[in-house]
Amino acid sequence: MKAKYLLIICLLFISKNYAQKREEPQKPKLVVGIVVDQMRYDYLTRFWDRFEDDGFKRLVTEGYNFKNHHFNYVPTYTGPGHASVWTGTTPMNHGIIGNNWFDKVKGESVYCTDDDSVSPVGTNSKAGKMSPVLLKTTTVSDQNRLHTQMKGKTIGVALKDRGSILPAGHTANAAYWFYGGNEGKFITSSFYRVDLPKWVQDFNNSGKVESYLKEWNTLYDIETYTASGIDENDFERGFTGKETATFPYDLKSLSGKNGDFGIISSTPFGNDLTTDFALAALKGENLGQDNITDFLTLSFSSTDYVGHNFGVNSKEVEDTYLRLDKNIAKLLEFLDNYVGKGEYTIFLTADHGAVDVPSYLQSVKIPGGYFDDIQFTKDLEEYVFNEFNEEDLIQNISNGQIFFNYEKLKDANIGVEELENSVAFYCIQQTQIDKVVTRSQLTGANFSSGIRELLQNGFNQKRSGDVVFVLNPATIVYSKTGSTHGSGLTYDTHAPLIFFGAGVKPGSTTERSEIPDIAPTVASLLGIAFPSGASGAPLYMMLDQ
Ligand SMILES: [Zn+2]
């Protein structure tokens, strides 16, 4: 008898708990998705000891840290990176195959956010003729707009147009980006609005931008910057008009030879400016102030400009991340007060990593090098002419892809596969080319591992070329100073991913996750439909439900 009562009590207890677990978690009032341009995963660990408790460290310790997070496609550039984070898929489906690529129909190179049909707003410059028209699938912020009958807002913010436009998606209320030059202001296009709202006009007129044309010196004593190489070395480009790439930099006097207001973007002050503008956007647009989820898509572009200019191992990169830590802290503190602690969700990731400067790697006996793409183009054209006795069979070479001229092939009665095989045969004999794959191979089978899988995920059947080649590790088409990116090697693919706030269970994992998993995870957290082309899967281990 006693046992029976005990069983009933147990069952009641279990069902009560079960009912509690079934309660739908409160949706966040706001999602802030942060992309840090060119942030390698190891920047978190490399600068960890110098971060304060309220910035990156707070995200990691209170949030969920994915330590083995990667890009799963090539090429790892800014346009494809931002598109992949927000659409939950790869260039194969969203169609952003580079920052620029050769448009086979137009017969010319196009830029990933170019749109001739729209007009600039806030400037007369063609820097405003931009929209997400080339992005083929939806973003998770688009899905939120559809789900909320367009009541949940989306605002995009970045210095770079593509860092603002691609994340904000097709249905954004607005995306804003920075136009430097002699104007120095945030602009948009008629794709979103016919004019700048008052809060943007006020921001542009506030003198904020001009205030950053000041001296850039290290935030702390440079002697304490032990996570980077010496300040003066042979591997940094620096600014035009200053002989050495060494602190301090007087931005006001250097601005004339370095893009006027544009020089701000190439310093950590560009991230300060982005933060100022993001806070103004949160207030100006009343984001996160009711129970319908809004999105702020935020990208910090200056990290990329500094990395390109000074290289992965520079004091300038170290300083830029110590300062970005302050920006993150400022943003979190603002959101705690404005939206409320636990009422918003943040994710932070990157759009690609970067390679250590190859000339530096060579100096410490690690293989690396520089590929002369202009010479390669000449040599390949000559080879093809000798083989087929026809001119102009190759139409374009860009982003490691060789595009054929189909009209010429048809006229000369040369089979596509015949040319594919011949070009691939030539490519693999080049000492700096490591791997080659053809269109026929990429469309004829599904690759599930290694570089071929990455190439396939980056290959868009309509937009990509006919032969794809891969350079040796740490071999780049770039100047001998500064860092770049684009490959499928881990220095370019390994990125941070931290989720934080509403709906997120604290923790960490070393299990592999991939960039296209982010958008489906956000969609799951909100209980909304996945982006139309999503190929990633929700990272359920961190979902607090
Ligand atoms: Zn980038």
mmCIF file of C-alpha atoms in Angstrom, residues 67-73 489-490 492-495 512-517:
data_model
loop_
_atom_site.group_PDB
_atom_site.id
_atom_site.type_symbol
_atom_site.label_atom_id
_atom_site.label_comp_id
_atom_site.label_asym_id
_atom_site.label_seq_id
_atom_site.Cartn_x
_atom_site.Cartn_y
_atom_site.Cartn_z
ATOM 1 C CA LYS A 67 35.991 26.287 -29.675
ATOM 2 C CA ASN A 68 36.123 24.265 -32.872
ATOM 3 C CA HIS A 69 34.059 26.413 -35.197
ATOM 4 C CA HIS A 70 34.916 26.577 -38.908
ATOM 5 C CA PHE A 71 34.074 27.902 -42.314
ATOM 6 C CA ASN A 72 33.146 24.932 -44.475
ATOM 7 C CA TYR A 73 33.740 26.428 -47.901
ATOM 8 C CA LEU A 489 43.215 26.066 -44.456
ATOM 9 C CA THR A 490 42.547 26.323 -40.742
ATOM 10 C CA ASP A 492 41.332 31.024 -42.549
ATOM 11 C CA THR A 493 38.510 28.686 -41.430
ATOM 12 C CA HIS A 494 38.846 28.529 -37.628
ATOM 13 C CA ALA A 495 36.652 31.304 -36.239
ATOM 14 C CA ARG A 512 33.166 20.785 -34.465
ATOM 15 C CA SER A 513 30.540 23.298 -35.547
ATOM 16 C CA GLU A 514 30.310 25.209 -38.805
ATOM 17 C CA ILE A 515 29.358 28.698 -39.905
ATOM 18 C CA PRO A 516 26.059 27.640 -41.546
ATOM 19 C CA ASP A 517 24.904 26.258 -38.166
#
